[in-house]
């Protein structure tokens, strides 16, 4: 239960600082942008100059803050921009930034008489906030990242990050292990073209070790929905024999019961063949994707039949 002081809001505003033009706020602000785009004010900020006081005051006026608190609103905006820069944020979203009416009572004592005076004042409040941080800044924002609650995240994504693997879990059945984000996207597309559904996006990067490949297999195979694993490696940015050794090591350690289809050539393909393991090779991506989808469907049928 989260209990907060009640505030009496006079006006509400949406305020955000972003690195790009995409609206990343809630549904309300997106619908406003779509239905009434003139209601959205944007201000480009030179990162070298920062948010200047005159620009902040002008923005406060255009948003409709009362004249008596525009200075306070502008000061709040400048502080939020400083937070954005100092903490390596990719987004600072205040929804709402509110103009609140606060009631106070003062007591005055004079000549044995107590006089109570009621007065009202306007305040600028950040009533809700959403902050995103650049993950590449973890080395210098240790205090921020120490607050990270990994229990709220996909455990596979957390495990992948420890080994510098880029992993995103999806809803499909065919696990993917690829080097390069572009090739990973293409691999997922061709799986769908053949009637399958990718279970993940996993980019091992251009300098993966055998250990990283093994960990990648552990992460992929930990997904109970996975019924086949497709490995698609382009040898121009890394040695395929390292990938092959990682595949052999992972397959041996994990005793995988699902088919592994690899697209490798030359010495890497020879290593796979000589391993004696039940790893299926393919010479091109189309063949590899087709085999992955076919074998995945067979495994799914076997599971449904409890075989």
mmCIF file of C-alpha atoms in Angstrom:
data_model
loop_
_atom_site.group_PDB
_atom_site.id
_atom_site.type_symbol
_atom_site.label_atom_id
_atom_site.label_comp_id
_atom_site.label_asym_id
_atom_site.label_seq_id
_atom_site.Cartn_x
_atom_site.Cartn_y
_atom_site.Cartn_z
ATOM 1 C CA UNK A 1 0.000 0.000 0.000
ATOM 2 C CA UNK A 2 1.402 3.360 -1.037
ATOM 3 C CA UNK A 3 -0.006 6.308 0.934
ATOM 4 C CA UNK A 4 0.768 9.889 -0.065
ATOM 5 C CA UNK A 5 -0.415 13.320 0.913
ATOM 6 C CA UNK A 6 -3.413 14.538 -1.034
ATOM 7 C CA UNK A 7 -2.714 17.505 -3.274
ATOM 8 C CA UNK A 8 -5.228 19.926 -4.746
ATOM 9 C CA UNK A 9 -4.235 20.317 -8.368
ATOM 10 C CA UNK A 10 -5.181 23.416 -10.259
ATOM 11 C CA UNK A 11 -3.603 22.490 -13.589
ATOM 12 C CA UNK A 12 -1.788 19.435 -14.931
ATOM 13 C CA UNK A 13 0.932 19.289 -17.570
ATOM 14 C CA UNK A 14 2.914 16.538 -19.259
ATOM 15 C CA UNK A 15 6.653 17.281 -19.291
ATOM 16 C CA UNK A 16 9.384 15.061 -20.703
ATOM 17 C CA UNK A 17 13.018 15.279 -21.730
ATOM 18 C CA UNK A 18 14.007 12.703 -24.353
ATOM 19 C CA UNK A 19 16.962 11.904 -26.557
ATOM 20 C CA UNK A 20 14.803 11.432 -29.624
ATOM 21 C CA UNK A 21 11.451 12.418 -31.083
ATOM 22 C CA UNK A 22 9.511 9.290 -30.192
ATOM 23 C CA UNK A 23 6.794 9.689 -27.599
ATOM 24 C CA UNK A 24 7.542 7.191 -24.838
ATOM 25 C CA UNK A 25 4.957 8.356 -22.379
ATOM 26 C CA UNK A 26 1.703 6.781 -21.332
ATOM 27 C CA UNK A 27 -1.392 6.198 -23.431
ATOM 28 C CA UNK A 28 -2.863 9.587 -22.602
ATOM 29 C CA UNK A 29 -0.039 11.669 -24.028
ATOM 30 C CA UNK A 30 0.179 9.479 -27.121
ATOM 31 C CA UNK A 31 -3.517 9.868 -27.848
ATOM 32 C CA UNK A 32 -3.236 13.634 -27.383
ATOM 33 C CA UNK A 33 -0.328 13.757 -29.810
ATOM 34 C CA UNK A 34 -2.331 11.782 -32.369
ATOM 35 C CA UNK A 35 -5.632 13.617 -31.996
ATOM 36 C CA UNK A 36 -4.468 17.131 -31.142
ATOM 37 C CA UNK A 37 -0.812 17.532 -32.160
ATOM 38 C CA UNK A 38 -0.844 21.325 -31.717
ATOM 39 C CA UNK A 39 -1.307 20.725 -27.977
ATOM 40 C CA UNK A 40 2.205 19.245 -27.784
ATOM 41 C CA UNK A 41 5.026 21.776 -27.450
ATOM 42 C CA UNK A 42 8.559 20.693 -28.340
ATOM 43 C CA UNK A 43 11.844 22.481 -27.703
ATOM 44 C CA UNK A 44 15.162 21.387 -29.146
ATOM 45 C CA UNK A 45 18.043 21.782 -26.695
ATOM 46 C CA UNK A 46 21.692 22.186 -27.661
ATOM 47 C CA UNK A 47 23.497 19.727 -25.416
ATOM 48 C CA UNK A 48 26.479 22.095 -25.133
ATOM 49 C CA UNK A 49 24.363 25.060 -24.023
ATOM 50 C CA UNK A 50 21.806 23.177 -21.938
ATOM 51 C CA UNK A 51 18.326 24.452 -21.134
ATOM 52 C CA UNK A 52 18.611 28.227 -20.841
ATOM 53 C CA UNK A 53 16.531 30.204 -18.352
ATOM 54 C CA UNK A 54 14.830 32.272 -21.076
ATOM 55 C CA UNK A 55 13.811 29.130 -22.966
ATOM 56 C CA UNK A 56 12.497 27.517 -19.788
ATOM 57 C CA UNK A 57 10.476 30.645 -18.927
ATOM 58 C CA UNK A 58 9.051 30.778 -22.431
ATOM 59 C CA UNK A 59 8.064 27.121 -22.221
ATOM 60 C CA UNK A 60 6.430 27.644 -18.815
ATOM 61 C CA UNK A 61 4.402 30.515 -20.249
ATOM 62 C CA UNK A 62 3.329 28.536 -23.326
ATOM 63 C CA UNK A 63 2.288 25.602 -21.149
ATOM 64 C CA UNK A 64 0.003 27.909 -19.202
ATOM 65 C CA UNK A 65 1.603 28.161 -15.780
ATOM 66 C CA UNK A 66 0.269 31.074 -13.741
ATOM 67 C CA UNK A 67 2.472 34.206 -13.973
ATOM 68 C CA UNK A 68 3.373 34.117 -10.281
ATOM 69 C CA UNK A 69 4.932 30.648 -10.510
ATOM 70 C CA UNK A 70 6.543 30.685 -13.963
ATOM 71 C CA UNK A 71 9.945 31.310 -12.396
ATOM 72 C CA UNK A 72 9.455 28.266 -10.185
ATOM 73 C CA UNK A 73 8.287 26.158 -13.138
ATOM 74 C CA UNK A 74 11.277 27.244 -15.233
ATOM 75 C CA UNK A 75 13.634 26.457 -12.350
ATOM 76 C CA UNK A 76 12.060 23.007 -12.023
ATOM 77 C CA UNK A 77 12.581 22.355 -15.748
ATOM 78 C CA UNK A 78 16.238 23.372 -15.540
ATOM 79 C CA UNK A 79 16.790 21.097 -12.547
ATOM 80 C CA UNK A 80 15.173 18.207 -14.409
ATOM 81 C CA UNK A 81 17.426 18.850 -17.407
ATOM 82 C CA UNK A 82 20.469 18.848 -15.110
ATOM 83 C CA UNK A 83 19.276 15.506 -13.720
ATOM 84 C CA UNK A 84 18.870 14.221 -17.288
ATOM 85 C CA UNK A 85 22.501 15.074 -18.119
ATOM 86 C CA UNK A 86 24.181 14.301 -14.798
ATOM 87 C CA UNK A 87 22.583 10.864 -14.429
ATOM 88 C CA UNK A 88 22.910 9.763 -18.083
ATOM 89 C CA UNK A 89 19.171 9.511 -18.578
ATOM 90 C CA UNK A 90 17.555 8.591 -21.862
ATOM 91 C CA UNK A 91 14.200 9.831 -20.602
ATOM 92 C CA UNK A 92 12.857 11.964 -17.778
ATOM 93 C CA UNK A 93 9.071 12.002 -17.849
ATOM 94 C CA UNK A 94 6.909 13.941 -15.387
ATOM 95 C CA UNK A 95 3.246 13.110 -15.767
ATOM 96 C CA UNK A 96 1.793 15.188 -14.374
ATOM 97 C CA UNK A 97 3.832 18.242 -13.578
ATOM 98 C CA UNK A 98 1.177 20.091 -11.632
ATOM 99 C CA UNK A 99 0.293 23.540 -10.446
ATOM 100 C CA UNK A 100 -1.043 22.883 -6.979
ATOM 101 C CA UNK A 101 -2.995 25.123 -4.625
ATOM 102 C CA UNK A 102 -1.790 24.696 -1.055
ATOM 103 C CA UNK A 103 -3.664 25.954 1.993
ATOM 104 C CA UNK A 104 -1.821 27.130 5.070
ATOM 105 C CA UNK A 105 -2.976 28.639 8.374
ATOM 106 C CA UNK A 106 -0.813 30.980 10.429
ATOM 107 C CA UNK A 107 -1.439 31.948 14.026
ATOM 108 C CA UNK A 108 -0.469 35.345 15.417
ATOM 109 C CA UNK A 109 -0.386 36.125 19.152
ATOM 110 C CA UNK A 110 -0.789 39.748 20.285
ATOM 111 C CA UNK A 111 -2.267 41.327 23.423
ATOM 112 C CA UNK A 112 -3.467 37.941 24.668
ATOM 113 C CA UNK A 113 -5.393 37.463 21.439
ATOM 114 C CA UNK A 114 -4.673 34.652 18.990
ATOM 115 C CA UNK A 115 -5.475 35.480 15.385
ATOM 116 C CA UNK A 116 -5.583 32.787 12.687
ATOM 117 C CA UNK A 117 -4.817 33.808 9.118
ATOM 118 C CA UNK A 118 -5.621 31.514 6.191
ATOM 119 C CA UNK A 119 -3.717 31.924 2.958
ATOM 120 C CA UNK A 120 -3.288 30.017 -0.284
ATOM 121 C CA UNK A 121 -0.151 29.584 -2.357
ATOM 122 C CA UNK A 122 0.577 28.000 -5.707
ATOM 123 C CA UNK A 123 3.332 25.400 -6.027
ATOM 124 C CA UNK A 124 4.892 23.475 -8.905
ATOM 125 C CA UNK A 125 4.969 19.750 -8.136
ATOM 126 C CA UNK A 126 6.306 16.685 -9.918
ATOM 127 C CA UNK A 127 3.511 14.317 -8.957
ATOM 128 C CA UNK A 128 4.764 11.271 -10.838
ATOM 129 C CA UNK A 129 8.039 10.500 -12.568
ATOM 130 C CA UNK A 130 9.464 7.922 -14.925
ATOM 131 C CA UNK A 131 13.213 7.808 -15.550
ATOM 132 C CA UNK A 132 15.161 5.616 -17.948
ATOM 133 C CA UNK A 133 18.947 5.387 -17.836
ATOM 134 C CA UNK A 134 21.544 4.599 -20.471
ATOM 135 C CA UNK A 135 22.741 1.077 -19.671
ATOM 136 C CA UNK A 136 26.178 1.978 -21.048
ATOM 137 C CA UNK A 137 26.611 4.450 -18.175
ATOM 138 C CA UNK A 138 26.545 1.806 -15.441
ATOM 139 C CA UNK A 139 30.283 2.193 -14.813
ATOM 140 C CA UNK A 140 29.800 5.811 -13.667
ATOM 141 C CA UNK A 141 26.253 5.620 -12.301
ATOM 142 C CA UNK A 142 26.856 2.834 -9.811
ATOM 143 C CA UNK A 143 24.514 4.386 -7.235
ATOM 144 C CA UNK A 144 21.646 4.380 -9.726
ATOM 145 C CA UNK A 145 22.200 0.853 -11.027
ATOM 146 C CA UNK A 146 22.594 -0.462 -7.478
ATOM 147 C CA UNK A 147 18.859 0.210 -7.140
ATOM 148 C CA UNK A 148 18.053 -2.146 -10.013
ATOM 149 C CA UNK A 149 15.590 -4.849 -9.000
ATOM 150 C CA UNK A 150 16.430 -7.793 -11.231
ATOM 151 C CA UNK A 151 13.571 -9.828 -9.733
ATOM 152 C CA UNK A 152 11.253 -7.673 -11.841
ATOM 153 C CA UNK A 153 13.080 -8.600 -15.053
ATOM 154 C CA UNK A 154 13.313 -11.671 -17.268
ATOM 155 C CA UNK A 155 15.840 -13.922 -15.506
ATOM 156 C CA UNK A 156 17.250 -15.013 -18.875
ATOM 157 C CA UNK A 157 17.933 -11.413 -19.890
ATOM 158 C CA UNK A 158 19.656 -10.791 -16.552
ATOM 159 C CA UNK A 159 21.829 -13.900 -17.001
ATOM 160 C CA UNK A 160 22.703 -12.892 -20.573
ATOM 161 C CA UNK A 161 23.845 -9.434 -19.485
ATOM 162 C CA UNK A 162 26.399 -11.005 -17.112
ATOM 163 C CA UNK A 163 28.125 -12.559 -20.127
ATOM 164 C CA UNK A 164 27.759 -9.532 -22.428
ATOM 165 C CA UNK A 165 25.124 -11.256 -24.525
ATOM 166 C CA UNK A 166 22.241 -9.328 -26.036
ATOM 167 C CA UNK A 167 19.155 -11.431 -25.318
ATOM 168 C CA UNK A 168 15.457 -10.621 -25.615
ATOM 169 C CA UNK A 169 12.888 -13.310 -24.900
ATOM 170 C CA UNK A 170 9.998 -13.753 -27.339
ATOM 171 C CA UNK A 171 6.923 -15.973 -27.589
ATOM 172 C CA UNK A 172 8.024 -18.553 -30.171
ATOM 173 C CA UNK A 173 9.557 -22.034 -30.133
ATOM 174 C CA UNK A 174 12.761 -21.747 -32.179
ATOM 175 C CA UNK A 175 15.774 -20.498 -30.252
ATOM 176 C CA UNK A 176 18.246 -18.339 -32.177
ATOM 177 C CA UNK A 177 21.969 -17.840 -31.622
ATOM 178 C CA UNK A 178 23.426 -15.328 -34.064
ATOM 179 C CA UNK A 179 26.337 -12.886 -34.274
ATOM 180 C CA UNK A 180 25.293 -9.378 -35.233
ATOM 181 C CA UNK A 181 21.998 -7.610 -34.576
ATOM 182 C CA UNK A 182 21.157 -7.207 -38.272
ATOM 183 C CA UNK A 183 21.793 -10.871 -39.009
ATOM 184 C CA UNK A 184 19.761 -11.821 -35.934
ATOM 185 C CA UNK A 185 16.786 -9.835 -37.243
ATOM 186 C CA UNK A 186 17.134 -11.426 -40.681
ATOM 187 C CA UNK A 187 17.298 -14.880 -39.099
ATOM 188 C CA UNK A 188 14.100 -14.230 -37.173
ATOM 189 C CA UNK A 189 12.409 -12.997 -40.361
ATOM 190 C CA UNK A 190 13.292 -16.086 -42.365
ATOM 191 C CA UNK A 191 12.103 -18.362 -39.544
ATOM 192 C CA UNK A 192 8.727 -16.637 -39.741
ATOM 193 C CA UNK A 193 8.820 -16.893 -43.547
ATOM 194 C CA UNK A 194 9.005 -20.675 -43.186
ATOM 195 C CA UNK A 195 6.069 -20.727 -40.765
ATOM 196 C CA UNK A 196 7.946 -20.778 -37.466
ATOM 197 C CA UNK A 197 8.156 -18.386 -34.541
ATOM 198 C CA UNK A 198 11.466 -17.257 -32.997
ATOM 199 C CA UNK A 199 11.769 -17.812 -29.245
ATOM 200 C CA UNK A 200 14.346 -15.093 -28.734
ATOM 201 C CA UNK A 201 16.712 -12.524 -30.116
ATOM 202 C CA UNK A 202 20.280 -13.396 -29.116
ATOM 203 C CA UNK A 203 23.336 -11.624 -30.474
ATOM 204 C CA UNK A 204 26.659 -13.022 -29.230
ATOM 205 C CA UNK A 205 28.550 -10.122 -30.794
ATOM 206 C CA UNK A 206 31.718 -10.171 -32.835
ATOM 207 C CA UNK A 207 34.151 -11.404 -30.196
ATOM 208 C CA UNK A 208 32.355 -14.240 -28.465
ATOM 209 C CA UNK A 209 34.286 -16.941 -26.628
ATOM 210 C CA UNK A 210 33.434 -20.626 -26.333
ATOM 211 C CA UNK A 211 32.300 -19.923 -22.764
ATOM 212 C CA UNK A 212 29.875 -17.238 -23.954
ATOM 213 C CA UNK A 213 28.453 -19.585 -26.565
ATOM 214 C CA UNK A 214 27.942 -22.241 -23.898
ATOM 215 C CA UNK A 215 26.160 -19.745 -21.654
ATOM 216 C CA UNK A 216 24.038 -18.638 -24.607
ATOM 217 C CA UNK A 217 22.909 -22.237 -25.106
ATOM 218 C CA UNK A 218 22.095 -22.543 -21.406
ATOM 219 C CA UNK A 219 19.947 -19.425 -21.568
ATOM 220 C CA UNK A 220 18.115 -20.476 -24.732
ATOM 221 C CA UNK A 221 17.497 -24.035 -23.534
ATOM 222 C CA UNK A 222 16.189 -22.792 -20.167
ATOM 223 C CA UNK A 223 13.072 -21.595 -22.002
ATOM 224 C CA UNK A 224 10.584 -24.496 -21.777
ATOM 225 C CA UNK A 225 8.885 -23.366 -24.990
ATOM 226 C CA UNK A 226 11.998 -23.922 -27.118
ATOM 227 C CA UNK A 227 11.758 -26.976 -29.371
ATOM 228 C CA UNK A 228 14.754 -26.325 -31.654
ATOM 229 C CA UNK A 229 17.842 -24.112 -31.722
ATOM 230 C CA UNK A 230 19.123 -22.445 -34.876
ATOM 231 C CA UNK A 231 22.728 -21.214 -34.907
ATOM 232 C CA UNK A 232 23.522 -18.777 -37.715
ATOM 233 C CA UNK A 233 27.063 -17.412 -37.673
ATOM 234 C CA UNK A 234 28.685 -15.096 -40.195
ATOM 235 C CA UNK A 235 32.418 -15.736 -40.164
ATOM 236 C CA UNK A 236 33.481 -12.314 -41.376
ATOM 237 C CA UNK A 237 33.491 -10.789 -37.895
ATOM 238 C CA UNK A 238 34.541 -13.748 -35.750
ATOM 239 C CA UNK A 239 36.131 -17.186 -35.955
ATOM 240 C CA UNK A 240 33.556 -19.875 -36.622
ATOM 241 C CA UNK A 241 35.704 -22.572 -35.023
ATOM 242 C CA UNK A 242 35.211 -20.813 -31.663
ATOM 243 C CA UNK A 243 31.459 -20.981 -32.179
ATOM 244 C CA UNK A 244 31.743 -24.642 -33.194
ATOM 245 C CA UNK A 245 33.710 -25.508 -30.046
ATOM 246 C CA UNK A 246 31.169 -23.634 -27.948
ATOM 247 C CA UNK A 247 28.319 -25.544 -29.586
ATOM 248 C CA UNK A 248 30.056 -28.878 -28.983
ATOM 249 C CA UNK A 249 30.860 -27.942 -25.382
ATOM 250 C CA UNK A 250 27.310 -26.752 -24.692
ATOM 251 C CA UNK A 251 25.644 -29.734 -26.340
ATOM 252 C CA UNK A 252 27.824 -32.134 -24.344
ATOM 253 C CA UNK A 253 27.369 -30.359 -21.007
ATOM 254 C CA UNK A 254 23.640 -29.747 -21.279
ATOM 255 C CA UNK A 255 22.645 -33.105 -22.796
ATOM 256 C CA UNK A 256 20.244 -31.263 -25.079
ATOM 257 C CA UNK A 257 17.207 -33.264 -26.106
ATOM 258 C CA UNK A 258 16.078 -30.797 -28.759
ATOM 259 C CA UNK A 259 17.523 -30.515 -32.284
ATOM 260 C CA UNK A 260 20.356 -28.063 -32.902
ATOM 261 C CA UNK A 261 20.701 -26.763 -36.448
ATOM 262 C CA UNK A 262 23.877 -24.879 -37.351
ATOM 263 C CA UNK A 263 24.816 -22.867 -40.377
ATOM 264 C CA UNK A 264 28.611 -23.124 -40.463
ATOM 265 C CA UNK A 265 31.129 -23.977 -43.154
ATOM 266 C CA UNK A 266 34.673 -25.271 -43.707
ATOM 267 C CA UNK A 267 36.694 -26.050 -40.539
ATOM 268 C CA UNK A 268 33.782 -25.264 -38.210
ATOM 269 C CA UNK A 269 31.521 -27.661 -40.088
ATOM 270 C CA UNK A 270 34.266 -30.296 -39.909
ATOM 271 C CA UNK A 271 34.563 -29.869 -36.125
ATOM 272 C CA UNK A 272 30.810 -30.383 -35.748
ATOM 273 C CA UNK A 273 30.869 -33.495 -37.939
ATOM 274 C CA UNK A 274 33.808 -35.022 -36.048
ATOM 275 C CA UNK A 275 32.222 -34.379 -32.642
ATOM 276 C CA UNK A 276 29.909 -37.360 -32.982
ATOM 277 C CA UNK A 277 27.051 -35.297 -31.571
ATOM 278 C CA UNK A 278 23.617 -35.121 -33.133
ATOM 279 C CA UNK A 279 23.996 -31.620 -34.519
ATOM 280 C CA UNK A 280 22.433 -30.879 -37.891
ATOM 281 C CA UNK A 281 24.421 -28.812 -40.385
ATOM 282 C CA UNK A 282 23.100 -26.594 -43.154
ATOM 283 C CA UNK A 283 24.968 -24.770 -45.909
ATOM 284 C CA UNK A 284 22.707 -21.738 -46.237
ATOM 285 C CA UNK A 285 20.253 -19.804 -44.093
ATOM 286 C CA UNK A 286 17.162 -20.788 -46.037
ATOM 287 C CA UNK A 287 17.939 -24.481 -45.579
ATOM 288 C CA UNK A 288 18.789 -23.973 -41.900
ATOM 289 C CA UNK A 289 15.549 -22.102 -41.208
ATOM 290 C CA UNK A 290 13.464 -24.672 -43.066
ATOM 291 C CA UNK A 291 15.012 -27.562 -41.098
ATOM 292 C CA UNK A 292 14.559 -25.678 -37.826
ATOM 293 C CA UNK A 293 10.853 -25.121 -38.440
ATOM 294 C CA UNK A 294 10.237 -28.713 -39.554
ATOM 295 C CA UNK A 295 12.090 -30.256 -36.615
ATOM 296 C CA UNK A 296 10.485 -27.834 -34.172
ATOM 297 C CA UNK A 297 7.031 -28.964 -35.279
ATOM 298 C CA UNK A 298 8.016 -32.613 -34.822
ATOM 299 C CA UNK A 299 9.231 -31.941 -31.270
ATOM 300 C CA UNK A 300 6.031 -30.031 -30.487
ATOM 301 C CA UNK A 301 3.918 -32.969 -31.684
ATOM 302 C CA UNK A 302 6.034 -35.377 -29.638
ATOM 303 C CA UNK A 303 5.578 -33.265 -26.513
ATOM 304 C CA UNK A 304 1.845 -33.039 -27.041
ATOM 305 C CA UNK A 305 1.739 -36.831 -27.317
ATOM 306 C CA UNK A 306 3.934 -37.180 -24.192
ATOM 307 C CA UNK A 307 6.555 -39.063 -26.149
#
